[in-house]
């Protein structure tokens, strides 16, 4: 069995930046024992686990926090939460990805120009929650603007836009806010799907962009497995397969991908010997 690995893997720019910010903050003596991350700083349990060992405390709210630094995750946070942190005079450390921030700016501009803003994305995801907070009360306007969660798939986005075309509007503005890294990983996944008959998608089960890659594989009808670590791999996944493709999400460390590839090779060898 051949193994094909996507040519682009490892942390994206925004994830790398958020991890660096967290590590820097943890090293500052005034933040010893009181560095918090509001939600998972990135959506990868293994990386968050490593940061926790270095002292980062993941919290779901700031009500019980009296002092220290609160890091906003790469996905951003609602204005309400940011105001609360400032009001409590906690150190606000903003690790929001600049590409996510760019979408915030687009929303602010559209709002001040009176557009009704449609967001295509997962309502429960922190990035979308923050955007919804910026949109506020829905404007009664027939000028519509549509934006996407940065990790949305192009196909989903286009479907959403097609639905909007059927509505009544005087103007419809479409912004492509899917980040380049996301689009690139999705394109590489589609390429591998042309030659592989089994796909392994590596990344946090809570990672939106990783789950999206897995859905792309499933939609093609190819046997696909979303795993977080090599320990989840099973020999039967590769039985009677000619080519295994390996892709990973934007918050998956390179080392995890390497371990997964090593394990697939070992399983392959074991299977050959057992024949
Ligand atoms: S996937 Fe894109 S938007 Fe999200 S953190 Fe990475 S670079 Fe930023």
PDB file of C-alpha atoms and ligand atoms in Angstrom:
ATOM      1  CA  UNK A   1       0.000   0.000   0.000  1.00  0.00           C
ATOM      2  CA  UNK A   2       1.253   3.465  -0.895  1.00  0.00           C
ATOM      3  CA  UNK A   3       1.082   6.310   1.628  1.00  0.00           C
ATOM      4  CA  UNK A   4       0.569   9.857   0.335  1.00  0.00           C
ATOM      5  CA  UNK A   5       0.974  12.761   2.725  1.00  0.00           C
ATOM      6  CA  UNK A   6      -0.490  16.204   2.003  1.00  0.00           C
ATOM      7  CA  UNK A   7       2.366  18.527   1.065  1.00  0.00           C
ATOM      8  CA  UNK A   8       1.182  21.111   3.592  1.00  0.00           C
ATOM      9  CA  UNK A   9       0.811  20.209   7.245  1.00  0.00           C
ATOM     10  CA  UNK A  10       1.678  21.510  10.701  1.00  0.00           C
ATOM     11  CA  UNK A  11       0.357  24.596  12.448  1.00  0.00           C
ATOM     12  CA  UNK A  12      -1.115  27.427  10.417  1.00  0.00           C
ATOM     13  CA  UNK A  13       0.132  30.974  10.985  1.00  0.00           C
ATOM     14  CA  UNK A  14      -2.661  31.901  13.441  1.00  0.00           C
ATOM     15  CA  UNK A  15      -2.243  28.779  15.571  1.00  0.00           C
ATOM     16  CA  UNK A  16       1.552  29.137  15.694  1.00  0.00           C
ATOM     17  CA  UNK A  17       1.137  32.758  16.748  1.00  0.00           C
ATOM     18  CA  UNK A  18      -1.379  31.903  19.506  1.00  0.00           C
ATOM     19  CA  UNK A  19       0.900  29.195  20.941  1.00  0.00           C
ATOM     20  CA  UNK A  20       3.886  31.596  20.918  1.00  0.00           C
ATOM     21  CA  UNK A  21       1.819  34.248  22.704  1.00  0.00           C
ATOM     22  CA  UNK A  22       0.746  31.720  25.358  1.00  0.00           C
ATOM     23  CA  UNK A  23       4.314  30.470  25.900  1.00  0.00           C
ATOM     24  CA  UNK A  24       5.644  34.019  26.153  1.00  0.00           C
ATOM     25  CA  UNK A  25       2.969  34.980  28.673  1.00  0.00           C
ATOM     26  CA  UNK A  26       3.649  31.871  30.765  1.00  0.00           C
ATOM     27  CA  UNK A  27       7.339  32.809  30.965  1.00  0.00           C
ATOM     28  CA  UNK A  28       6.609  36.255  32.430  1.00  0.00           C
ATOM     29  CA  UNK A  29       7.135  36.014  36.176  1.00  0.00           C
ATOM     30  CA  UNK A  30       4.224  38.335  37.031  1.00  0.00           C
ATOM     31  CA  UNK A  31       1.917  35.803  35.376  1.00  0.00           C
ATOM     32  CA  UNK A  32       3.233  32.724  37.193  1.00  0.00           C
ATOM     33  CA  UNK A  33       0.278  30.653  38.399  1.00  0.00           C
ATOM     34  CA  UNK A  34      -2.282  33.022  36.965  1.00  0.00           C
ATOM     35  CA  UNK A  35      -2.240  32.705  33.192  1.00  0.00           C
ATOM     36  CA  UNK A  36      -5.653  31.722  31.881  1.00  0.00           C
ATOM     37  CA  UNK A  37      -6.985  30.859  28.481  1.00  0.00           C
ATOM     38  CA  UNK A  38     -10.612  31.558  27.817  1.00  0.00           C
ATOM     39  CA  UNK A  39     -11.652  28.272  26.235  1.00  0.00           C
ATOM     40  CA  UNK A  40      -9.104  26.181  24.345  1.00  0.00           C
ATOM     41  CA  UNK A  41      -6.474  28.525  22.945  1.00  0.00           C
ATOM     42  CA  UNK A  42      -6.440  26.318  19.839  1.00  0.00           C
ATOM     43  CA  UNK A  43      -8.589  23.277  19.060  1.00  0.00           C
ATOM     44  CA  UNK A  44      -6.092  20.518  19.687  1.00  0.00           C
ATOM     45  CA  UNK A  45      -6.334  18.663  23.035  1.00  0.00           C
ATOM     46  CA  UNK A  46      -2.734  17.359  22.894  1.00  0.00           C
ATOM     47  CA  UNK A  47      -1.230  20.844  22.394  1.00  0.00           C
ATOM     48  CA  UNK A  48      -3.537  22.359  25.029  1.00  0.00           C
ATOM     49  CA  UNK A  49      -2.500  19.516  27.371  1.00  0.00           C
ATOM     50  CA  UNK A  50       1.188  20.437  26.862  1.00  0.00           C
ATOM     51  CA  UNK A  51       0.479  24.111  27.571  1.00  0.00           C
ATOM     52  CA  UNK A  52      -1.477  23.126  30.694  1.00  0.00           C
ATOM     53  CA  UNK A  53       1.585  21.239  31.944  1.00  0.00           C
ATOM     54  CA  UNK A  54       3.513  24.514  31.549  1.00  0.00           C
ATOM     55  CA  UNK A  55       0.925  26.276  33.715  1.00  0.00           C
ATOM     56  CA  UNK A  56      -1.839  27.488  31.405  1.00  0.00           C
ATOM     57  CA  UNK A  57      -5.276  27.217  33.011  1.00  0.00           C
ATOM     58  CA  UNK A  58      -8.189  26.758  30.644  1.00  0.00           C
ATOM     59  CA  UNK A  59     -11.335  28.482  31.940  1.00  0.00           C
ATOM     60  CA  UNK A  60     -14.856  28.819  30.578  1.00  0.00           C
ATOM     61  CA  UNK A  61     -15.583  32.206  32.164  1.00  0.00           C
ATOM     62  CA  UNK A  62     -13.831  34.927  34.162  1.00  0.00           C
ATOM     63  CA  UNK A  63     -16.299  35.317  37.036  1.00  0.00           C
ATOM     64  CA  UNK A  64     -13.979  33.673  39.569  1.00  0.00           C
ATOM     65  CA  UNK A  65     -10.743  35.218  38.297  1.00  0.00           C
ATOM     66  CA  UNK A  66      -9.399  38.010  40.485  1.00  0.00           C
ATOM     67  CA  UNK A  67      -5.995  38.705  38.945  1.00  0.00           C
ATOM     68  CA  UNK A  68      -3.694  37.559  36.185  1.00  0.00           C
ATOM     69  CA  UNK A  69      -3.580  37.353  32.417  1.00  0.00           C
ATOM     70  CA  UNK A  70      -6.492  36.140  30.308  1.00  0.00           C
ATOM     71  CA  UNK A  71      -5.564  34.987  26.809  1.00  0.00           C
ATOM     72  CA  UNK A  72      -8.183  35.285  24.071  1.00  0.00           C
ATOM     73  CA  UNK A  73      -7.971  32.234  21.812  1.00  0.00           C
ATOM     74  CA  UNK A  74      -7.043  32.276  18.115  1.00  0.00           C
ATOM     75  CA  UNK A  75     -10.805  32.198  17.356  1.00  0.00           C
ATOM     76  CA  UNK A  76     -11.475  35.519  19.087  1.00  0.00           C
ATOM     77  CA  UNK A  77     -14.063  36.411  21.735  1.00  0.00           C
ATOM     78  CA  UNK A  78     -17.250  38.455  21.996  1.00  0.00           C
ATOM     79  CA  UNK A  79     -17.032  42.194  22.744  1.00  0.00           C
ATOM     80  CA  UNK A  80     -19.004  41.493  25.907  1.00  0.00           C
ATOM     81  CA  UNK A  81     -16.282  39.156  27.223  1.00  0.00           C
ATOM     82  CA  UNK A  82     -13.495  41.545  26.264  1.00  0.00           C
ATOM     83  CA  UNK A  83     -15.234  44.423  28.073  1.00  0.00           C
ATOM     84  CA  UNK A  84     -15.665  42.224  31.149  1.00  0.00           C
ATOM     85  CA  UNK A  85     -11.928  41.388  31.217  1.00  0.00           C
ATOM     86  CA  UNK A  86     -11.042  45.078  30.951  1.00  0.00           C
ATOM     87  CA  UNK A  87     -13.542  46.042  33.654  1.00  0.00           C
ATOM     88  CA  UNK A  88     -12.015  43.518  36.045  1.00  0.00           C
ATOM     89  CA  UNK A  89      -8.585  45.041  35.281  1.00  0.00           C
ATOM     90  CA  UNK A  90      -7.169  41.680  34.250  1.00  0.00           C
ATOM     91  CA  UNK A  91      -4.335  41.612  31.707  1.00  0.00           C
ATOM     92  CA  UNK A  92      -5.948  41.096  28.332  1.00  0.00           C
ATOM     93  CA  UNK A  93      -3.695  39.088  26.015  1.00  0.00           C
ATOM     94  CA  UNK A  94      -5.251  38.928  22.576  1.00  0.00           C
ATOM     95  CA  UNK A  95      -4.183  35.886  20.521  1.00  0.00           C
ATOM     96  CA  UNK A  96      -7.008  36.262  17.990  1.00  0.00           C
ATOM     97  CA  UNK A  97      -5.697  35.304  14.546  1.00  0.00           C
ATOM     98  CA  UNK A  98      -5.195  38.435  12.392  1.00  0.00           C
ATOM     99  CA  UNK A  99      -7.254  36.793   9.617  1.00  0.00           C
ATOM    100  CA  UNK A 100     -10.156  36.430  12.048  1.00  0.00           C
ATOM    101  CA  UNK A 101      -9.610  40.054  13.108  1.00  0.00           C
ATOM    102  CA  UNK A 102      -9.846  41.057   9.452  1.00  0.00           C
ATOM    103  CA  UNK A 103     -13.328  39.520   9.310  1.00  0.00           C
ATOM    104  CA  UNK A 104     -14.237  41.546  12.428  1.00  0.00           C
ATOM    105  CA  UNK A 105     -13.217  44.707  10.584  1.00  0.00           C
ATOM    106  CA  UNK A 106     -15.290  43.762   7.536  1.00  0.00           C
ATOM    107  CA  UNK A 107     -18.330  43.206   9.789  1.00  0.00           C
ATOM    108  CA  UNK A 108     -17.847  46.580  11.529  1.00  0.00           C
ATOM    109  CA  UNK A 109     -17.652  48.397   8.160  1.00  0.00           C
ATOM    110  CA  UNK A 110     -20.714  46.610   6.792  1.00  0.00           C
ATOM    111  CA  UNK A 111     -22.677  47.297   9.936  1.00  0.00           C
ATOM    112  CA  UNK A 112     -21.929  51.003   9.841  1.00  0.00           C
ATOM    113  CA  UNK A 113     -23.003  51.050   6.170  1.00  0.00           C
ATOM    114  CA  UNK A 114     -26.376  49.545   7.107  1.00  0.00           C
ATOM    115  CA  UNK A 115     -26.026  46.042   5.646  1.00  0.00           C
ATOM    116  CA  UNK A 116     -27.886  43.015   6.925  1.00  0.00           C
ATOM    117  CA  UNK A 117     -25.047  40.599   7.588  1.00  0.00           C
ATOM    118  CA  UNK A 118     -25.336  36.878   6.978  1.00  0.00           C
ATOM    119  CA  UNK A 119     -22.638  34.623   8.452  1.00  0.00           C
ATOM    120  CA  UNK A 120     -22.221  31.148   7.014  1.00  0.00           C
ATOM    121  CA  UNK A 121     -20.686  28.988   9.727  1.00  0.00           C
ATOM    122  CA  UNK A 122     -21.249  26.988  12.873  1.00  0.00           C
ATOM    123  CA  UNK A 123     -23.323  29.036  15.363  1.00  0.00           C
ATOM    124  CA  UNK A 124     -21.716  27.286  18.335  1.00  0.00           C
ATOM    125  CA  UNK A 125     -18.121  27.930  17.244  1.00  0.00           C
ATOM    126  CA  UNK A 126     -16.339  30.694  19.233  1.00  0.00           C
ATOM    127  CA  UNK A 127     -15.344  32.517  16.037  1.00  0.00           C
ATOM    128  CA  UNK A 128     -18.963  32.734  14.876  1.00  0.00           C
ATOM    129  CA  UNK A 129     -20.186  33.668  18.369  1.00  0.00           C
ATOM    130  CA  UNK A 130     -17.758  36.612  18.370  1.00  0.00           C
ATOM    131  CA  UNK A 131     -18.963  37.675  14.902  1.00  0.00           C
ATOM    132  CA  UNK A 132     -22.605  37.439  15.969  1.00  0.00           C
ATOM    133  CA  UNK A 133     -21.739  39.683  18.920  1.00  0.00           C
ATOM    134  CA  UNK A 134     -20.339  42.292  16.511  1.00  0.00           C
ATOM    135  CA  UNK A 135     -23.369  42.062  14.206  1.00  0.00           C
ATOM    136  CA  UNK A 136     -25.713  42.709  17.133  1.00  0.00           C
ATOM    137  CA  UNK A 137     -29.375  43.298  16.346  1.00  0.00           C
ATOM    138  CA  UNK A 138     -30.245  42.393  12.768  1.00  0.00           C
ATOM    139  CA  UNK A 139     -30.550  45.489  10.556  1.00  0.00           C
ATOM    140  CA  UNK A 140     -33.864  45.917   8.706  1.00  0.00           C
ATOM    141  CA  UNK A 141     -32.270  46.460   5.341  1.00  0.00           C
ATOM    142  CA  UNK A 142     -32.564  44.907   1.916  1.00  0.00           C
ATOM    143  CA  UNK A 143     -28.856  45.399   1.362  1.00  0.00           C
ATOM    144  CA  UNK A 144     -27.338  42.048   2.271  1.00  0.00           C
ATOM    145  CA  UNK A 145     -23.697  41.155   2.856  1.00  0.00           C
ATOM    146  CA  UNK A 146     -22.491  37.604   3.322  1.00  0.00           C
ATOM    147  CA  UNK A 147     -19.334  36.421   5.034  1.00  0.00           C
ATOM    148  CA  UNK A 148     -18.032  33.030   6.020  1.00  0.00           C
ATOM    149  CA  UNK A 149     -16.377  31.453   9.053  1.00  0.00           C
ATOM    150  CA  UNK A 150     -12.668  31.370   8.151  1.00  0.00           C
ATOM    151  CA  UNK A 151     -12.611  27.560   8.251  1.00  0.00           C
ATOM    152  CA  UNK A 152     -15.733  26.959   6.175  1.00  0.00           C
ATOM    153  CA  UNK A 153     -15.550  24.816   3.041  1.00  0.00           C
ATOM    154  CA  UNK A 154     -15.952  26.625  -0.261  1.00  0.00           C
ATOM    155  CA  UNK A 155     -18.726  24.234  -1.338  1.00  0.00           C
ATOM    156  CA  UNK A 156     -20.791  24.968   1.790  1.00  0.00           C
ATOM    157  CA  UNK A 157     -20.226  28.665   1.377  1.00  0.00           C
ATOM    158  CA  UNK A 158     -21.332  28.615  -2.256  1.00  0.00           C
ATOM    159  CA  UNK A 159     -24.452  26.633  -1.302  1.00  0.00           C
ATOM    160  CA  UNK A 160     -25.300  29.269   1.324  1.00  0.00           C
ATOM    161  CA  UNK A 161     -24.763  32.091  -1.160  1.00  0.00           C
ATOM    162  CA  UNK A 162     -26.942  30.305  -3.754  1.00  0.00           C
ATOM    163  CA  UNK A 163     -29.737  30.154  -1.157  1.00  0.00           C
ATOM    164  CA  UNK A 164     -29.461  33.894  -0.570  1.00  0.00           C
ATOM    165  CA  UNK A 165     -29.767  34.638  -4.277  1.00  0.00           C
ATOM    166  CA  UNK A 166     -33.401  33.495  -4.054  1.00  0.00           C
ATOM    167  CA  UNK A 167     -34.218  36.134  -1.413  1.00  0.00           C
ATOM    168  CA  UNK A 168     -35.416  39.682  -2.026  1.00  0.00           C
ATOM    169  CA  UNK A 169     -32.572  42.169  -1.927  1.00  0.00           C
ATOM    170  CA  UNK A 170     -31.513  45.418  -3.547  1.00  0.00           C
ATOM    171  CA  UNK A 171     -27.828  44.603  -3.221  1.00  0.00           C
ATOM    172  CA  UNK A 172     -25.878  41.491  -2.307  1.00  0.00           C
ATOM    173  CA  UNK A 173     -22.204  41.685  -1.377  1.00  0.00           C
ATOM    174  CA  UNK A 174     -20.207  38.472  -1.082  1.00  0.00           C
ATOM    175  CA  UNK A 175     -16.926  38.361   0.819  1.00  0.00           C
ATOM    176  CA  UNK A 176     -14.590  35.427   0.555  1.00  0.00           C
ATOM    177  CA  UNK A 177     -13.388  35.249   4.150  1.00  0.00           C
ATOM    178  CA  UNK A 178     -12.266  31.610   4.063  1.00  0.00           C
ATOM    179  CA  UNK A 179      -8.616  31.776   5.079  1.00  0.00           C
ATOM    180  CA  UNK A 180      -5.972  30.733   2.550  1.00  0.00           C
ATOM    181  CA  UNK A 181      -4.528  28.043   4.787  1.00  0.00           C
ATOM    182  CA  UNK A 182      -7.961  26.404   5.121  1.00  0.00           C
ATOM    183  CA  UNK A 183      -8.622  26.605   1.375  1.00  0.00           C
ATOM    184  CA  UNK A 184      -5.167  25.156   0.627  1.00  0.00           C
ATOM    185  CA  UNK A 185      -5.624  22.138   2.959  1.00  0.00           C
ATOM    186  CA  UNK A 186      -9.057  21.464   1.453  1.00  0.00           C
ATOM    187  CA  UNK A 187      -7.628  21.580  -2.089  1.00  0.00           C
ATOM    188  CA  UNK A 188      -4.805  19.180  -1.133  1.00  0.00           C
ATOM    189  CA  UNK A 189      -7.362  16.825   0.433  1.00  0.00           C
ATOM    190  CA  UNK A 190      -9.386  16.803  -2.796  1.00  0.00           C
ATOM    191  CA  UNK A 191      -6.186  16.045  -4.747  1.00  0.00           C
ATOM    192  CA  UNK A 192      -5.331  13.067  -2.530  1.00  0.00           C
ATOM    193  CA  UNK A 193      -8.907  11.797  -2.838  1.00  0.00           C
ATOM    194  CA  UNK A 194      -8.282  11.317  -6.573  1.00  0.00           C
ATOM    195  CA  UNK A 195      -5.677   8.613  -5.902  1.00  0.00           C
ATOM    196  CA  UNK A 196      -6.322   7.260  -2.410  1.00  0.00           C
ATOM    197  CA  UNK A 197      -8.925   4.736  -1.311  1.00  0.00           C
ATOM    198  CA  UNK A 198      -8.534   5.366   2.412  1.00  0.00           C
ATOM    199  CA  UNK A 199      -7.976   8.718   4.124  1.00  0.00           C
ATOM    200  CA  UNK A 200      -6.647   9.523   7.579  1.00  0.00           C
ATOM    201  CA  UNK A 201      -7.451  13.000   8.865  1.00  0.00           C
ATOM    202  CA  UNK A 202      -5.325  14.019  11.858  1.00  0.00           C
ATOM    203  CA  UNK A 203      -6.438  16.691  14.306  1.00  0.00           C
ATOM    204  CA  UNK A 204      -8.565  17.659  17.280  1.00  0.00           C
ATOM    205  CA  UNK A 205     -12.088  16.233  17.294  1.00  0.00           C
ATOM    206  CA  UNK A 206     -13.116  19.750  18.369  1.00  0.00           C
ATOM    207  CA  UNK A 207     -11.302  21.407  15.459  1.00  0.00           C
ATOM    208  CA  UNK A 208     -13.733  22.859  12.897  1.00  0.00           C
ATOM    209  CA  UNK A 209     -11.217  22.912  10.032  1.00  0.00           C
ATOM    210  CA  UNK A 210     -10.122  19.307  10.699  1.00  0.00           C
ATOM    211  CA  UNK A 211     -13.733  18.106  10.812  1.00  0.00           C
ATOM    212  CA  UNK A 212     -14.323  19.933   7.549  1.00  0.00           C
ATOM    213  CA  UNK A 213     -11.482  17.964   5.885  1.00  0.00           C
ATOM    214  CA  UNK A 214     -13.017  14.740   7.156  1.00  0.00           C
ATOM    215  CA  UNK A 215     -16.442  15.722   5.749  1.00  0.00           C
ATOM    216  CA  UNK A 216     -14.875  16.449   2.357  1.00  0.00           C
ATOM    217  CA  UNK A 217     -13.437  12.893   2.390  1.00  0.00           C
ATOM    218  CA  UNK A 218     -16.737  11.341   3.520  1.00  0.00           C
ATOM    219  CA  UNK A 219     -18.693  13.235   0.863  1.00  0.00           C
ATOM    220  CA  UNK A 220     -16.522  11.559  -1.773  1.00  0.00           C
ATOM    221  CA  UNK A 221     -17.516   8.177  -0.347  1.00  0.00           C
ATOM    222  CA  UNK A 222     -13.917   7.242   0.516  1.00  0.00           C
ATOM    223  CA  UNK A 223     -13.300   5.313   3.764  1.00  0.00           C
ATOM    224  CA  UNK A 224     -12.041   8.049   6.089  1.00  0.00           C
ATOM    225  CA  UNK A 225     -10.944   8.197   9.708  1.00  0.00           C
ATOM    226  CA  UNK A 226     -10.628  11.311  11.851  1.00  0.00           C
ATOM    227  CA  UNK A 227      -8.065  10.611  14.559  1.00  0.00           C
ATOM    228  CA  UNK A 228      -6.232  12.723  17.125  1.00  0.00           C
ATOM    229  CA  UNK A 229      -3.235  10.433  17.656  1.00  0.00           C
ATOM    230  CA  UNK A 230      -1.574   7.353  16.135  1.00  0.00           C
ATOM    231  CA  UNK A 231      -2.955   5.256  19.036  1.00  0.00           C
ATOM    232  CA  UNK A 232      -6.386   5.342  17.360  1.00  0.00           C
ATOM    233  CA  UNK A 233      -5.213   3.666  14.144  1.00  0.00           C
ATOM    234  CA  UNK A 234      -6.346   0.100  13.457  1.00  0.00           C
ATOM    235  CA  UNK A 235      -4.864  -2.398  11.022  1.00  0.00           C
ATOM    236  CA  UNK A 236      -8.273  -3.140   9.498  1.00  0.00           C
ATOM    237  CA  UNK A 237      -8.531   0.454   8.202  1.00  0.00           C
ATOM    238  CA  UNK A 238      -5.941  -0.406   5.569  1.00  0.00           C
ATOM    239  CA  UNK A 239      -7.007  -3.915   4.622  1.00  0.00           C
ATOM    240  CA  UNK A 240      -7.272  -4.359   0.834  1.00  0.00           C
ATOM    241  CA  UNK A 241      -6.345  -0.705   0.259  1.00  0.00           C
ATOM    242  CA  UNK A 242      -3.969   0.520  -2.448  1.00  0.00           C
ATOM    243  CA  UNK A 243      -3.245   4.050  -1.235  1.00  0.00           C
ATOM    244  CA  UNK A 244      -3.656   5.788   2.119  1.00  0.00           C
ATOM    245  CA  UNK A 245      -3.829   9.590   2.173  1.00  0.00           C
ATOM    246  CA  UNK A 246      -2.852  11.571   5.263  1.00  0.00           C
ATOM    247  CA  UNK A 247      -4.076  15.130   5.813  1.00  0.00           C
ATOM    248  CA  UNK A 248      -4.154  17.274   8.939  1.00  0.00           C
ATOM    249  CA  UNK A 249      -5.893  20.312  10.365  1.00  0.00           C
ATOM    250  CA  UNK A 250      -4.419  23.740  11.045  1.00  0.00           C
ATOM    251  CA  UNK A 251      -3.955  23.070  14.764  1.00  0.00           C
ATOM    252  CA  UNK A 252      -2.249  19.672  14.390  1.00  0.00           C
ATOM    253  CA  UNK A 253       1.467  19.590  15.248  1.00  0.00           C
ATOM    254  CA  UNK A 254       3.817  18.097  12.644  1.00  0.00           C
ATOM    255  CA  UNK A 255       5.120  15.553  15.183  1.00  0.00           C
ATOM    256  CA  UNK A 256       1.635  14.014  15.493  1.00  0.00           C
ATOM    257  CA  UNK A 257       1.388  13.670  11.706  1.00  0.00           C
ATOM    258  CA  UNK A 258       4.847  12.023  11.589  1.00  0.00           C
ATOM    259  CA  UNK A 259       3.828   9.540  14.303  1.00  0.00           C
ATOM    260  CA  UNK A 260       0.638   8.705  12.384  1.00  0.00           C
ATOM    261  CA  UNK A 261       2.592   8.062   9.164  1.00  0.00           C
ATOM    262  CA  UNK A 262       5.100   5.879  11.064  1.00  0.00           C
ATOM    263  CA  UNK A 263       2.269   3.831  12.575  1.00  0.00           C
ATOM    264  CA  UNK A 264       0.557   3.362   9.178  1.00  0.00           C
ATOM    265  CA  UNK A 265       3.886   2.080   7.787  1.00  0.00           C
ATOM    266  CA  UNK A 266       4.254  -0.322  10.719  1.00  0.00           C
ATOM    267  CA  UNK A 267       0.697  -1.626  10.318  1.00  0.00           C
ATOM    268  CA  UNK A 268       1.294  -2.063   6.608  1.00  0.00           C
ATOM    269  CA  UNK A 269       4.464  -4.048   7.232  1.00  0.00           C
ATOM    270  CA  UNK A 270       2.748  -6.173   9.868  1.00  0.00           C
ATOM    271  CA  UNK A 271      -0.046  -6.970   7.426  1.00  0.00           C
ATOM    272  CA  UNK A 272       2.436  -7.938   4.661  1.00  0.00           C
ATOM    273  CA  UNK A 273       4.327 -10.257   7.017  1.00  0.00           C
ATOM    274  CA  UNK A 274       1.086 -11.848   8.175  1.00  0.00           C
ATOM    275  CA  UNK A 275       0.080 -12.762   4.605  1.00  0.00           C
TER     276      UNK A 275
HETATM  277  S1  LIG B   1      -7.012  28.534  10.098  1.00  0.00           S
HETATM  278 FE1  LIG B   1      -6.659  30.537   9.170  1.00  0.00          FE
HETATM  279  S2  LIG B   1      -7.994  31.924  10.300  1.00  0.00           S
HETATM  280 FE2  LIG B   1      -7.830  30.069  11.534  1.00  0.00          FE
HETATM  281  S3  LIG B   1      -6.145  30.453  12.931  1.00  0.00           S
HETATM  282 FE3  LIG B   1      -5.268  29.463  11.130  1.00  0.00          FE
HETATM  283  S4  LIG B   1      -4.576  31.128   9.786  1.00  0.00           S
HETATM  284 FE4  LIG B   1      -6.007  31.988  11.296  1.00  0.00          FE
END
